[in-house]
Every structure is written in structure tokens, then in C-alpha cells.
mmCIF file of C-alpha atoms in Angstrom:
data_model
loop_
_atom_site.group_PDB
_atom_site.id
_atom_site.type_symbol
_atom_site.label_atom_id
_atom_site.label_comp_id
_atom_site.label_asym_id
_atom_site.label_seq_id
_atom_site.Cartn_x
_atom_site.Cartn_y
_atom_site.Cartn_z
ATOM 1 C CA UNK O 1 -47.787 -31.253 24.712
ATOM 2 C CA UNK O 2 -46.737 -28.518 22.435
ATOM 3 C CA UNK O 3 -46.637 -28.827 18.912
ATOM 4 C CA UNK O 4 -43.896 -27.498 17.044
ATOM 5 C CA UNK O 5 -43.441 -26.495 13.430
ATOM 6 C CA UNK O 6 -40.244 -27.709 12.752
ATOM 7 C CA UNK O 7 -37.503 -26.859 9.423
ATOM 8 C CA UNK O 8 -34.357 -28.783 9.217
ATOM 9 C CA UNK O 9 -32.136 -26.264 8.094
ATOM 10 C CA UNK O 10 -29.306 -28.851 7.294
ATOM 11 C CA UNK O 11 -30.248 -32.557 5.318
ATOM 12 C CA UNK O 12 -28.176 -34.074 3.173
ATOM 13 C CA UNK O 13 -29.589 -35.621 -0.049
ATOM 14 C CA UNK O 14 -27.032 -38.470 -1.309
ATOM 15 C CA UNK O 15 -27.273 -37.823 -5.170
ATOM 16 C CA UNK O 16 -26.387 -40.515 -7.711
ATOM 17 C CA UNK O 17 -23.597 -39.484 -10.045
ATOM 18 C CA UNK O 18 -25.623 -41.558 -12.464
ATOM 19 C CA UNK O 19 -28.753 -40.002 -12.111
ATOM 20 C CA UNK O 20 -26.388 -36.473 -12.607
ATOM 21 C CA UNK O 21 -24.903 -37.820 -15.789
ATOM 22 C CA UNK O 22 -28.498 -37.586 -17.617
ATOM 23 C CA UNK O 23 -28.424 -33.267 -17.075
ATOM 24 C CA UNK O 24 -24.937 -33.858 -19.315
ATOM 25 C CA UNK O 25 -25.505 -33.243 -23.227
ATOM 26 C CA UNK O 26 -24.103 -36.413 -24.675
ATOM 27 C CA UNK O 27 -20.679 -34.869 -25.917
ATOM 28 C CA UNK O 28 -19.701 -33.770 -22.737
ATOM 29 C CA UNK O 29 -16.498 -35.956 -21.652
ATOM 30 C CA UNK O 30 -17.670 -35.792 -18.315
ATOM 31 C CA UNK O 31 -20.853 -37.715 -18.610
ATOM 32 C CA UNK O 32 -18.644 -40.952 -18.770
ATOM 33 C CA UNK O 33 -16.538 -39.930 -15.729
ATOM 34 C CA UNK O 34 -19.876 -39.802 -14.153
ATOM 35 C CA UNK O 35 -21.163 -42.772 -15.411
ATOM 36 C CA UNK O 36 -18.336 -45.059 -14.395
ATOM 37 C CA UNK O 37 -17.702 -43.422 -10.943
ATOM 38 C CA UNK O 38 -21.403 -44.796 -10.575
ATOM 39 C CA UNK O 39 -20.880 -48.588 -11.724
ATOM 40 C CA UNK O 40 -17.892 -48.855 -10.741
ATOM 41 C CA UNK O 41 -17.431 -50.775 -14.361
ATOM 42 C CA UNK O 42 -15.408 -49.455 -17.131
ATOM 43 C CA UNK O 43 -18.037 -47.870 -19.795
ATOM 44 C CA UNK O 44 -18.427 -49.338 -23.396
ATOM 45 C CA UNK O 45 -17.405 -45.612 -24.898
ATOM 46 C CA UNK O 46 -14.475 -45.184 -22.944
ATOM 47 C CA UNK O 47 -13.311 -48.732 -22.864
ATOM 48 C CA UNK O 48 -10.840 -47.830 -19.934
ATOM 49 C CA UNK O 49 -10.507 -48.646 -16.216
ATOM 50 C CA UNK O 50 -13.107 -46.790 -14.192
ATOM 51 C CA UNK O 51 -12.265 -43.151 -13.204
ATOM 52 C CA UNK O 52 -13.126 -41.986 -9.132
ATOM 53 C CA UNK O 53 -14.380 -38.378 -9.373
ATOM 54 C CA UNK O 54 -13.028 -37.917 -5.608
ATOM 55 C CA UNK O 55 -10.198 -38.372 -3.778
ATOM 56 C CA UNK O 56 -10.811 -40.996 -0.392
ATOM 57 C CA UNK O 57 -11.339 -39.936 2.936
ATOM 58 C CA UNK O 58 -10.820 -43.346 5.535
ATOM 59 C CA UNK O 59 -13.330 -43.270 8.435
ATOM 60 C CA UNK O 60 -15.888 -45.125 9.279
ATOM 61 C CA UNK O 61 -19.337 -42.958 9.628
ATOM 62 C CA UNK O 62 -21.150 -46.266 10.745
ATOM 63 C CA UNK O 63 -19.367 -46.398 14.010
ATOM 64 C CA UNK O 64 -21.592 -46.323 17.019
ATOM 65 C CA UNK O 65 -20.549 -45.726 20.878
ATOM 66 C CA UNK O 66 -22.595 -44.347 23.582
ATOM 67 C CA UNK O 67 -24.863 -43.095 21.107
ATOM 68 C CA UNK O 68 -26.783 -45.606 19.267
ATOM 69 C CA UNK O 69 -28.442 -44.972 15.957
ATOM 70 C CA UNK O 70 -29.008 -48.714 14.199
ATOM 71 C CA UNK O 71 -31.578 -47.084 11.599
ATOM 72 C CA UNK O 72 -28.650 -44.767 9.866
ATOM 73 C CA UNK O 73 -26.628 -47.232 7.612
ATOM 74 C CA UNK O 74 -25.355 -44.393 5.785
ATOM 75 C CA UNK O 75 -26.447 -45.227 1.988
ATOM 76 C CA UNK O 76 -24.560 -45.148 -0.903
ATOM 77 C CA UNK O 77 -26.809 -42.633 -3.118
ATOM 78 C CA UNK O 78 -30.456 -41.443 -2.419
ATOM 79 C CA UNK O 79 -33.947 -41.016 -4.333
ATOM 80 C CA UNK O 80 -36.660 -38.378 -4.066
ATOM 81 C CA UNK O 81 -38.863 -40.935 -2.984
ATOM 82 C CA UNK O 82 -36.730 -41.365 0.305
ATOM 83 C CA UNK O 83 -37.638 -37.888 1.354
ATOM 84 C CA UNK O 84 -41.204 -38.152 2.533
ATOM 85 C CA UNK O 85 -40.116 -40.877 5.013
ATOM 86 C CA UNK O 86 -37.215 -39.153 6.442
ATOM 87 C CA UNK O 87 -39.306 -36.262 7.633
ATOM 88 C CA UNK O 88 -41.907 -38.472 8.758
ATOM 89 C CA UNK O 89 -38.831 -40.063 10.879
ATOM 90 C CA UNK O 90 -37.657 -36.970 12.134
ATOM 91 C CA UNK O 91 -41.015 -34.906 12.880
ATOM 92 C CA UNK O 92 -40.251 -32.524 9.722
ATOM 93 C CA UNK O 93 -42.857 -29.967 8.366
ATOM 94 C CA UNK O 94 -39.754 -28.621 5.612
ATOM 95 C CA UNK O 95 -36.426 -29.657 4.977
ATOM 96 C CA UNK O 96 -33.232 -28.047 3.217
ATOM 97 C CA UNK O 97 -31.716 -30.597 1.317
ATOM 98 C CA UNK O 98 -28.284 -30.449 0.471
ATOM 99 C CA UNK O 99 -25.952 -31.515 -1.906
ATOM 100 C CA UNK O 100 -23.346 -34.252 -0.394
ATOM 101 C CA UNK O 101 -20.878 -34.268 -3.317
ATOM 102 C CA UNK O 102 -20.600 -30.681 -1.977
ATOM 103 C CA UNK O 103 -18.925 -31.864 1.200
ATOM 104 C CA UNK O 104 -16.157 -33.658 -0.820
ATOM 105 C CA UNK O 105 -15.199 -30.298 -2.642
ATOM 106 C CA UNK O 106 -12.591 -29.189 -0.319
ATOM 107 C CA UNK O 107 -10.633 -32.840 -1.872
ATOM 108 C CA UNK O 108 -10.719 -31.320 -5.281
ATOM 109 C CA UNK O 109 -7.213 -29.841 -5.833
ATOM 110 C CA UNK O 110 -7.426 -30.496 -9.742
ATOM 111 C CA UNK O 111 -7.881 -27.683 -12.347
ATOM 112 C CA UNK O 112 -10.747 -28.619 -14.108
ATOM 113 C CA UNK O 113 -14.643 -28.122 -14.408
ATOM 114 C CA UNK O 114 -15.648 -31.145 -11.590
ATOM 115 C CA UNK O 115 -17.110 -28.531 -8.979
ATOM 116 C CA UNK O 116 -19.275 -26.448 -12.129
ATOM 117 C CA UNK O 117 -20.387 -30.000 -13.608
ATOM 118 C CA UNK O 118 -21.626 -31.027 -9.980
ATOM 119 C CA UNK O 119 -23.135 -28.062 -9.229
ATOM 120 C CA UNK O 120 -25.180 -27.503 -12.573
ATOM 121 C CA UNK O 121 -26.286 -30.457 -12.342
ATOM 122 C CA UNK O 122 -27.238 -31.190 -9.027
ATOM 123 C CA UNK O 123 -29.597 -28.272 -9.189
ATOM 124 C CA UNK O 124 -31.298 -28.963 -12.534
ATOM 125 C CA UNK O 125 -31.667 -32.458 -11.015
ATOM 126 C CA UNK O 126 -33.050 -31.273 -7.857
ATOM 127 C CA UNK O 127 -35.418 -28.720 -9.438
ATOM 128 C CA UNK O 128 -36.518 -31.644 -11.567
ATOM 129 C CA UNK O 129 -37.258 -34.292 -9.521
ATOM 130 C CA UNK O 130 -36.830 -33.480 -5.653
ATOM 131 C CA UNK O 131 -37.894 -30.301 -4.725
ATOM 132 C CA UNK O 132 -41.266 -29.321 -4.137
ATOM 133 C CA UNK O 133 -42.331 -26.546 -1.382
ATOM 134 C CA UNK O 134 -45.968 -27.470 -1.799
ATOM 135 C CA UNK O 135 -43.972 -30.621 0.590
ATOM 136 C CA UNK O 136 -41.589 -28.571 2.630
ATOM 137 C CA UNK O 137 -38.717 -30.117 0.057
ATOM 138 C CA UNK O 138 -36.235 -27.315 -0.680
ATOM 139 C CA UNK O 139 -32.229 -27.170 -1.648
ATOM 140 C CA UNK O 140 -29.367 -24.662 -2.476
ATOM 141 C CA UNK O 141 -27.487 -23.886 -5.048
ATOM 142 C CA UNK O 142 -23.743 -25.860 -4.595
ATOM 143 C CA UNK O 143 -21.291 -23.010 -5.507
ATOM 144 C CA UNK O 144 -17.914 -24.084 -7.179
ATOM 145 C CA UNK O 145 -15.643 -21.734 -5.502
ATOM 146 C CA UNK O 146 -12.965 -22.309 -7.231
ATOM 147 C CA UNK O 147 -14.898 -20.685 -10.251
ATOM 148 C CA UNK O 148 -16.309 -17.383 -9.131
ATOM 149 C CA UNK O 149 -17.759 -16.386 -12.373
ATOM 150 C CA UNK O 150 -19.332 -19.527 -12.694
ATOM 151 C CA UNK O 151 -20.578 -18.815 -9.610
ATOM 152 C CA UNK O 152 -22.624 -15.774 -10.508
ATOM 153 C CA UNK O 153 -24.136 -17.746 -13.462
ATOM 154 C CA UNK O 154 -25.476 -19.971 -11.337
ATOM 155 C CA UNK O 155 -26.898 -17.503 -9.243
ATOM 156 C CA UNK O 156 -28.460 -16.143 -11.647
ATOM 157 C CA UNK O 157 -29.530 -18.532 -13.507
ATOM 158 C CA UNK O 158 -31.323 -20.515 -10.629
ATOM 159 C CA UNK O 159 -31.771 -17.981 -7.756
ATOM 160 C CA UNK O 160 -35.497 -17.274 -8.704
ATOM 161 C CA UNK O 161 -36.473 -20.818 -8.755
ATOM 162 C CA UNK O 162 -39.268 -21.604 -6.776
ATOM 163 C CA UNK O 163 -37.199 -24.220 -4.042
ATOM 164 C CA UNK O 164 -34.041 -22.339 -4.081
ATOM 165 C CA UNK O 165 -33.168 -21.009 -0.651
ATOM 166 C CA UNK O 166 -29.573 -20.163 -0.593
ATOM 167 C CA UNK O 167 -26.443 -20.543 -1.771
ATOM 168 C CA UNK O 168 -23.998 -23.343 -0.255
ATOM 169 C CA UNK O 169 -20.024 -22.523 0.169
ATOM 170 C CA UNK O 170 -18.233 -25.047 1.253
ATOM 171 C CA UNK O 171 -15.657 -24.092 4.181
ATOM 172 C CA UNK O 172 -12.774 -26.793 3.850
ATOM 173 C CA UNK O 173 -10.432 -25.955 0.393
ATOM 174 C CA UNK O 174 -11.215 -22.357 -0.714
ATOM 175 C CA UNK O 175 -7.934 -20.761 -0.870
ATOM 176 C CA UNK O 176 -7.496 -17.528 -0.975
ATOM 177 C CA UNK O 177 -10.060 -17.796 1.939
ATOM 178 C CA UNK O 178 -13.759 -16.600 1.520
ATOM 179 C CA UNK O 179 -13.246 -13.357 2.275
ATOM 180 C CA UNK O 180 -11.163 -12.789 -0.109
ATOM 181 C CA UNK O 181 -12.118 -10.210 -3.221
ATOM 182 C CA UNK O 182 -12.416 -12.392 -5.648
ATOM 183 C CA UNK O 183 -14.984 -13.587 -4.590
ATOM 184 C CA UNK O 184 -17.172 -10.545 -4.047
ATOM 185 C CA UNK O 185 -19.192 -11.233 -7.256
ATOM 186 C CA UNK O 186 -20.959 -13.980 -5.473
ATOM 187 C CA UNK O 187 -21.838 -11.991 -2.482
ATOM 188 C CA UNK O 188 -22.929 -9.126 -4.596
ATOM 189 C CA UNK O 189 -25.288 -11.192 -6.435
ATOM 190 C CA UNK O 190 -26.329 -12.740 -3.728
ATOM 191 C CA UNK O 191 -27.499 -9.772 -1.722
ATOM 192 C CA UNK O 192 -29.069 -8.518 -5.039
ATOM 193 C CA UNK O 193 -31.009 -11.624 -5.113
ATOM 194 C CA UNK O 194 -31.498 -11.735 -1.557
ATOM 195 C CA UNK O 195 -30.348 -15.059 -1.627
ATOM 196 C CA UNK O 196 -28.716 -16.224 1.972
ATOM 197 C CA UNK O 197 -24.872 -17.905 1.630
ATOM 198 C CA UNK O 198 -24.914 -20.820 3.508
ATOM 199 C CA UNK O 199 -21.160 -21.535 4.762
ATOM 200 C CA UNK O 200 -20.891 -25.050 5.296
ATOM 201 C CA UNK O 201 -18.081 -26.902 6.738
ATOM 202 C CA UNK O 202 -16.649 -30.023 5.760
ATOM 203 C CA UNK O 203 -12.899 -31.965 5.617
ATOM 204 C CA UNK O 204 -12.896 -34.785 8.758
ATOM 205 C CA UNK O 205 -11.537 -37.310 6.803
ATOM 206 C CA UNK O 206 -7.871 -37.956 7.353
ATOM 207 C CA UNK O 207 -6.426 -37.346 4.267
ATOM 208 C CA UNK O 208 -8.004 -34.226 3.311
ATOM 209 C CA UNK O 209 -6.687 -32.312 7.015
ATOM 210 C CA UNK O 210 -4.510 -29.756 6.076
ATOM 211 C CA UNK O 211 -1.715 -31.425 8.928
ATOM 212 C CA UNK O 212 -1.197 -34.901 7.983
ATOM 213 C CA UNK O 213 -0.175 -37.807 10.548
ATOM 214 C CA UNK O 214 -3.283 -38.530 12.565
ATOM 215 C CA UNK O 215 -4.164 -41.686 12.759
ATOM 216 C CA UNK O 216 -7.807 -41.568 13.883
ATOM 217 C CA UNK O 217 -10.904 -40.541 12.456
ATOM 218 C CA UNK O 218 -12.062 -39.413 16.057
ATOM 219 C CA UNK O 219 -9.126 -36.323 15.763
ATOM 220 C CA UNK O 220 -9.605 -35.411 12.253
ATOM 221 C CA UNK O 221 -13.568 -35.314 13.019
ATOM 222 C CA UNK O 222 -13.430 -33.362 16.002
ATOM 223 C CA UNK O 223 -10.535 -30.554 14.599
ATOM 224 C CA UNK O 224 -11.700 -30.151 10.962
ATOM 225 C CA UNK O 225 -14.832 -29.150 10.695
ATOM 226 C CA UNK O 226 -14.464 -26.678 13.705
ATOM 227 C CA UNK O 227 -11.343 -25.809 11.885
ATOM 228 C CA UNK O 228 -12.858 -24.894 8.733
ATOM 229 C CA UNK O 229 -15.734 -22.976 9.664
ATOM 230 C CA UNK O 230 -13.406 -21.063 11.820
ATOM 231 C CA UNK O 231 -11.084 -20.200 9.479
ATOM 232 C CA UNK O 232 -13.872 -18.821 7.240
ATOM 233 C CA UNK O 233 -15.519 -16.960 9.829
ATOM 234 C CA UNK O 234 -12.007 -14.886 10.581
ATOM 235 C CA UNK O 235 -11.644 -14.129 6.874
ATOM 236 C CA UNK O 236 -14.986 -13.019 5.842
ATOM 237 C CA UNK O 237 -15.289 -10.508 9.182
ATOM 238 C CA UNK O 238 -11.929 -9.026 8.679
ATOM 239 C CA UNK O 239 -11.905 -8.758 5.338
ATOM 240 C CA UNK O 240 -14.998 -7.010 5.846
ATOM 241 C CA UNK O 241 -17.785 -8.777 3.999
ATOM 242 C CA UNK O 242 -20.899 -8.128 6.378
ATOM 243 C CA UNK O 243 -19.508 -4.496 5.979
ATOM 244 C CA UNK O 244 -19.540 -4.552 2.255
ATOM 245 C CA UNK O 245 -22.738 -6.495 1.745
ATOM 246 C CA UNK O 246 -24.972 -5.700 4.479
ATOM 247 C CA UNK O 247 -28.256 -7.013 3.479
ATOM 248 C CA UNK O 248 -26.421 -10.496 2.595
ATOM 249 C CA UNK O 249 -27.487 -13.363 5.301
ATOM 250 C CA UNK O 250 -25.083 -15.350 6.267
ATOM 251 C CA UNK O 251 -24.890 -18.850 7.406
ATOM 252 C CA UNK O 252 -22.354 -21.051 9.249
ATOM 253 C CA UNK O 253 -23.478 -25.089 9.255
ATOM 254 C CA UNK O 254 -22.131 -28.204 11.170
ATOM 255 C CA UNK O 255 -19.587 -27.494 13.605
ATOM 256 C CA UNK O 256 -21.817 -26.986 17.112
ATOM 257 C CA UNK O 257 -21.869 -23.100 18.938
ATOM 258 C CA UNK O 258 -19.036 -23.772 21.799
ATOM 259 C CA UNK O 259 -16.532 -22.213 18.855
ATOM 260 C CA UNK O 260 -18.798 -18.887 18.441
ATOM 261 C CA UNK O 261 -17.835 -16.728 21.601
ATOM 262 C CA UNK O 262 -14.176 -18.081 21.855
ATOM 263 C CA UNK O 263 -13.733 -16.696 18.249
ATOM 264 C CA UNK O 264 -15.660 -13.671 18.498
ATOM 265 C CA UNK O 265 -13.559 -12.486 21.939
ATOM 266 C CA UNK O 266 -10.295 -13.311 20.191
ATOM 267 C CA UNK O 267 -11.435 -11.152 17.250
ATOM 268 C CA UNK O 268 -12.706 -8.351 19.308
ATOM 269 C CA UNK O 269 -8.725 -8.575 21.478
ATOM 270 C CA UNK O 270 -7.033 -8.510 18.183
ATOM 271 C CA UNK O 271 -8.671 -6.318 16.306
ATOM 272 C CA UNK O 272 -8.537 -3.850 19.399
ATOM 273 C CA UNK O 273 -4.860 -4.149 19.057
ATOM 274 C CA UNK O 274 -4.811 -3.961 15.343
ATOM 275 C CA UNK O 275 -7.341 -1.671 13.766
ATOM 276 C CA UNK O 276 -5.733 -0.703 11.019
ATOM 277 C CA UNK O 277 -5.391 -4.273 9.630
ATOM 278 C CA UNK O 278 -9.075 -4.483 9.238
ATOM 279 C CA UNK O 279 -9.945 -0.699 8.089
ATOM 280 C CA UNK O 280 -13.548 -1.443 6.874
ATOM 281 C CA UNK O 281 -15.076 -2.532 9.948
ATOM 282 C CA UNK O 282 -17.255 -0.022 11.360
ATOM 283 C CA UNK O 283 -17.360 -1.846 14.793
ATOM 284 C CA UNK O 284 -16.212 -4.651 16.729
ATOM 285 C CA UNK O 285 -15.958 -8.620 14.857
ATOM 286 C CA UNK O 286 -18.029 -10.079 17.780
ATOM 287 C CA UNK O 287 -21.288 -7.751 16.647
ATOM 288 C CA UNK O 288 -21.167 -8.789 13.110
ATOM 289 C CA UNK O 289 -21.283 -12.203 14.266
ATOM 290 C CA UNK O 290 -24.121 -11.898 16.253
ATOM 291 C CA UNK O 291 -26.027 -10.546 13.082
ATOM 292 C CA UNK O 292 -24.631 -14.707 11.279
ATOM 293 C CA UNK O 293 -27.020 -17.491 11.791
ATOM 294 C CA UNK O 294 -25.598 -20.771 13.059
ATOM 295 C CA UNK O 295 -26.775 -24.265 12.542
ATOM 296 C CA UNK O 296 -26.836 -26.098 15.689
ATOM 297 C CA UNK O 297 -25.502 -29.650 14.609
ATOM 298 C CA UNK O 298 -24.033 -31.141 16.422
ATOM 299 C CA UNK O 299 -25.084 -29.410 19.648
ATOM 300 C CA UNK O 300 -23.062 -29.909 22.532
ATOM 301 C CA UNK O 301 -25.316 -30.380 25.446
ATOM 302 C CA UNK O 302 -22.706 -30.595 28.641
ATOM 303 C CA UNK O 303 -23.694 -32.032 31.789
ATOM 304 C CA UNK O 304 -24.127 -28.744 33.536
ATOM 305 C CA UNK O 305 -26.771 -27.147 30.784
ATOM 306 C CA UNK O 306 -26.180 -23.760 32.257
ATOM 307 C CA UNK O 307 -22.918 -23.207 30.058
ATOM 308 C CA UNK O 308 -25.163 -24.027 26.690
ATOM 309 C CA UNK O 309 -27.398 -21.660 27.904
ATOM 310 C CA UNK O 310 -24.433 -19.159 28.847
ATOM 311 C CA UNK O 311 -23.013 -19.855 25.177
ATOM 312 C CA UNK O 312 -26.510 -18.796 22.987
ATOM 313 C CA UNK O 313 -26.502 -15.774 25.331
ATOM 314 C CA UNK O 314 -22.964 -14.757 24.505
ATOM 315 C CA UNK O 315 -23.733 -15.369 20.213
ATOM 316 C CA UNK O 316 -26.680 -13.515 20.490
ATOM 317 C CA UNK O 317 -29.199 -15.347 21.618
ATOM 318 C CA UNK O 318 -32.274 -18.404 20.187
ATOM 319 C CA UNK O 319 -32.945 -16.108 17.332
ATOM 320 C CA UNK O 320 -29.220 -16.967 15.976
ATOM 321 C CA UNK O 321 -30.203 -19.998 15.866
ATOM 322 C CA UNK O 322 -31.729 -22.661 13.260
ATOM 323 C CA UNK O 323 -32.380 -26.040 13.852
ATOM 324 C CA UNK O 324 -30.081 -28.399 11.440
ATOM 325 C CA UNK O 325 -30.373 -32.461 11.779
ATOM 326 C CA UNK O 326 -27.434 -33.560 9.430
ATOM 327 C CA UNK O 327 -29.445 -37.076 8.113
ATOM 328 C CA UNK O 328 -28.688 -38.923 7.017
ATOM 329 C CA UNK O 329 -25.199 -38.588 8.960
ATOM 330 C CA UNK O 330 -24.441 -41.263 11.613
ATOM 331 C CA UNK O 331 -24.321 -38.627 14.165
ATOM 332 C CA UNK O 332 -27.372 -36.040 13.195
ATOM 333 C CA UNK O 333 -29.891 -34.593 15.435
ATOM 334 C CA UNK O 334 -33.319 -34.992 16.032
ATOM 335 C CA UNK O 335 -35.902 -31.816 17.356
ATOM 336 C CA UNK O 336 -35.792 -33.168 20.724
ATOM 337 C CA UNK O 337 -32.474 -31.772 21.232
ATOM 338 C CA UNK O 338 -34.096 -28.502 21.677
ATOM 339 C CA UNK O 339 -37.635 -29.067 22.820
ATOM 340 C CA UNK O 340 -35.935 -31.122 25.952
ATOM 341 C CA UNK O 341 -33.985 -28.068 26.900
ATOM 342 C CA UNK O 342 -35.914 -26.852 29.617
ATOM 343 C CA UNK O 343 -34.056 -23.362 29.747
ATOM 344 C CA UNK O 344 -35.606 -22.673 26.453
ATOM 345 C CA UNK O 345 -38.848 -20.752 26.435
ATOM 346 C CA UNK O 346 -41.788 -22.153 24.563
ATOM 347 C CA UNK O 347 -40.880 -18.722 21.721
ATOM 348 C CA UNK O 348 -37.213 -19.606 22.045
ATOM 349 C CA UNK O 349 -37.537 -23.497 20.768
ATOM 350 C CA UNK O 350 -40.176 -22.125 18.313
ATOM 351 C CA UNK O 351 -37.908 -19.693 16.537
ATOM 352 C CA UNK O 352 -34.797 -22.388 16.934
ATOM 353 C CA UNK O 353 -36.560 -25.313 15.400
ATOM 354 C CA UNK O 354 -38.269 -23.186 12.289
ATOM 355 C CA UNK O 355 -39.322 -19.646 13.004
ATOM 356 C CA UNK O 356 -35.395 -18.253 11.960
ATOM 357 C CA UNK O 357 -35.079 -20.580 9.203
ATOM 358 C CA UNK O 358 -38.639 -19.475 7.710
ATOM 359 C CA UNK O 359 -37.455 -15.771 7.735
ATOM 360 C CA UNK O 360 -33.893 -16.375 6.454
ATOM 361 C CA UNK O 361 -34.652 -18.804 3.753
ATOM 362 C CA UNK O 362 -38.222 -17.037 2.935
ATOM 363 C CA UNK O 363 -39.488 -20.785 3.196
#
């Protein structure tokens, strides 16, 4: 049997607000917010009813069909001690671990410092008591996009710290959209770091999709995280980005590969029509995004295997590739999902599962 290193390229680590509210100096108003979005419980300083720090999203990630996975309950808020056993559980020689409160940014619509309080102090927390590469344990940096300058600070600030292996954009709420100019800071820094963006999707739930009216989680979960990352995909390409910065990796997560070559051939027939719109390109959309990475959860694996195989060919091929579980998600991945495709050479599932991610992330 062949033995596989293997780097999840795509965990989520389910951070206490609590635990986040300790990185706050004591005069920061936030710090309370934090605290009694934790307990639930009004808080002896503010004396008021408890304040969420995020809108709801209704759907059920506990609900199993076909596919049964009893040993995700999806907990409320993780501890660095629950690491180790989750790559034991999953066959894990390093793991990316990734903010969750991240995922919920695209809900923020209020004008105020939520994202750059999460972020700072997610990472000090992580630095502090999660990450450890001596383990395999490593995270990114969540960037508040509405915030670009903040942004860079963090960046810079945090980019040279041993664990740090990219930079995490959220797809679902940026607007303008990513590739936008403003913010071309980040990306600058970025590639001057060589620190790889990470552009991961998010908004499934059914009130944060953009068309309201659906009344299933199912729809919402299957149109907006494809949604999102394809949206964000279009902008960054036409507005030129890879052009612009092209020593900056770049990183899609979470929303399969079936969407690649349908976007990249309607890119190529449009901008064919339409040059001019997109004057910085230098060639066609559909070889940038070959030179992207993609995160494979969740793969689709059809009946006839054939058109998976068909679909890596058309992005690029394996090396395009990274394996990404999504756990503790009620519908992540495990390694198998590429070592039991048997149209995968023995290099192929070795650069899918960890060789690409290695490279990318420098892990």
C-alpha cells in the first residue's frame, strides 16, 4: 500500500470569541461584545442584554442523507488540544487551519472595526496557542476586506511569522469586487512577502444570498458558494490582477472544480469579443487560471469518473490541485477521495494530497 504524505490545505478551527476577547486591551469596547456573544449572558460592565456579533444564517449543517458522517456534530467553538486528534482522524501529516468567524464576514454589512478586531486577534491567538509547524499546525492571516489598509498592517505585521502561510479573502460580501484597485495594496504586499492569497468562498445560508426567497438550505448551499468564488474569479482576471502581480499565488477554496472550465471558456468567448474591456491582459482568462490553485472540497466524483478526469485536464491538470478536507464541516473530505481515484497516477495523488500545497504555502 502506498503511503502518502498528506496536507489539508483547508481546516477550519472553531475559535471561541471568549478566548479572542483576552488579545483585547481592557478599554477596548469590543472586548464585552466579545465576551457576551460567548455566554450568551449579559456582562456585569455592560449591564445590558447580550449583543450577537453576527447576523443568522438558518440551515442545518448536521443533516445527514446518503452520506453518513455520525462523528461530525459540528461544535460550537474549538481548542488547540482538538487538533492532534483530528489529524490523527483524517491521516494528516500538516494542516491549514482556518479561521471560521472568517466565513461569516460576507454577513457583516455594518461600518465598524468587527472584521479588524477578528482578524487581529485570531492571529495573535493562533500564533499563541495553536500553531506549531514542528506539528504540521499552520493558519492564515483573516483579511478584513472591507479595510484595505488594515489589511497591509496585518500583512506586515504577521507575514514573517513562523506558521503563517497565506492570506485568507473571503469571496461572499466584498463589494467593489476583489479585483477592484483598492485593493491592490494587499496584493502588492503580498507578492512582496511572497505570501499566497487564499480566496475562500462562503455565504450558503439563506439570509445572507444576495436573491432572497429560497426556502431551502439545499439551494442556497449548492448556488452560493459556487456563486461567490465565481464572481471573484471574473473580477480579479479581468481586472487584471495575475497581470499586475505576477509572482502573487493565488488560491480559490470550497466550491468543487466542475465551475473551473465552464468559467474559463466563457471568459476566453467574451473577452475574444471584447478586448478592449480588459486592456491589461496579455493573453487569454482561461491561461491565467490555469496558473490559480484550487482546493478540491467538495469534489464531485460523477458516476462516469472519466468527466472528473476530463475536468483536471481542462484546469490544468493534478498540479492545480491541493487537497482541502473542510473539518470539521458536516460534509468535508477525507484523502481517500483521491487515493481511490484510479485514473490518478501514484505522482498525480502525491502532488494533489501535499506536494502543491508544500510548494505554495512553503510548508
Amino acid at each position: 500500500m502506498v503511503q502518502y504524505t498528506v496536507t489539508d490545505a483547508d481546516a477550519h478551527y472553531l475559535e471561541d470569541l471568549g478566548e479572542l476577547a483576552t488579545y483585547l486591551d481592557d478599554d477596548d469596547p469590543w472586548k464585552e461584545r466579545f465576551k457576551s456573544t460567548t455566554t450568551g449572558e449579559a456582562t456585569e460592565a455592560s449591564g445590558s442584554a447580550p449583543v450577537s456579533l453576527y447576523p443568522s444564517s438558518t440551515g442545518s449543517r448536521n443533516v445527514f442523507g446518503r452520506i453518513q458522517r455520525p462523528e461530525v456534530t459540528y461544535p460550537e467553538e474549538m481548542g488547540p488540544e482538538d487538533i492532534p486528534p483530528i489529524m490523527d482522524h483524517l491521516g494528516l501529516d500538516n494542516c491549514v487551519v482556518l479561521s471560521q468567524k472568517v466565513l461569516t464576514f460576507g454577513r457583516i454589512r455594518g461600518d465598524d472595526e468587527r472584521m479588524n478586531k477578528l482578524s487581529k486577534t485570531y492571529t495573535e491567538y493562533m500564533l499563541d496557542k495553536v500553531v506549531d509547524p514542528s506539528e504540521g499546525i499552520y493558519t492564515m492571516i483573516p483579511a478584513p476586506f472591507q479595510d484595505p489598509e488594515y489589511t497591509v498592517e496585518l500583512v506586515d505585521e504577521y507575514a514573517d511569522e513562523d506558521g503563517i502561510v497565506g492570506l485568507c479573502m473571503i469571496t461572499a460580501g466584498p463589494e467593489p469586487p476583489l479585483g477592484n484597485r483598492r485593493y491592490e495594496p494587499i496584493y502588492d504586499i503580498c507578492e512582496k512577502k511572497g505570501l499566497p492569497v487564499n480566496f475562500h468562498t462562503g455565504g450558503a445560508g439563506l439570509e445572507e444570498f444576495h436573491i432572497k426567497g429560497y426556502e431551502e438550505f439545499i439551494e442556497t448551499h449548492t448556488l452560493g458558494f459556487l456563486f461567490n468564488n465565481m464572481a471573484q474569479v471574473v473580477s480579479l482576471v479581468v481586472q487584471g490582477i495575475p497581470e499586475k502581480y505576477p509572482n502573487l499565488d493565488i488560491m480559490f477554496q470550497e466550491s468543487g472544480i466542475f465551475w473551473i472550465p465552464n468559467i474559463m471558456h466563457r471568459l476566453d468567448a467574451e473577452y475574444l469579443k471584447r478586448p478592449s474591456e480588459a486592456p491589461v491582459l496579455e493573453k487569454l482568462p482561461s491561461e491565467y487560471m490555469k496558473e490559480f490553485y484550487y482546493g478540491i472540497q467538495p469534489l464531485e466524483v460523477p458516476e462516469n469518473e472519466e468527466h472528473l478526469e476530463h475536468v483536471i485536464e481542462m484546469i490544468g491538470g493534478a498540479d492545480r490541485l491541493m487537497y482541502a478536507s473542510d473539518y470539521p464541516h458536516w460534509d468535508y473530505d477525507r484523502p481517500s477521495v483521491i487515493t481511490d481515484r484510479e485514473f490518478l497516477s501514484e505522482a498525480e495523488k502525491a502532488r494533489i494530497l501535499s506536494g502543491t500545497a508544500e510548494e505554495v504555502m512553503e510548508i
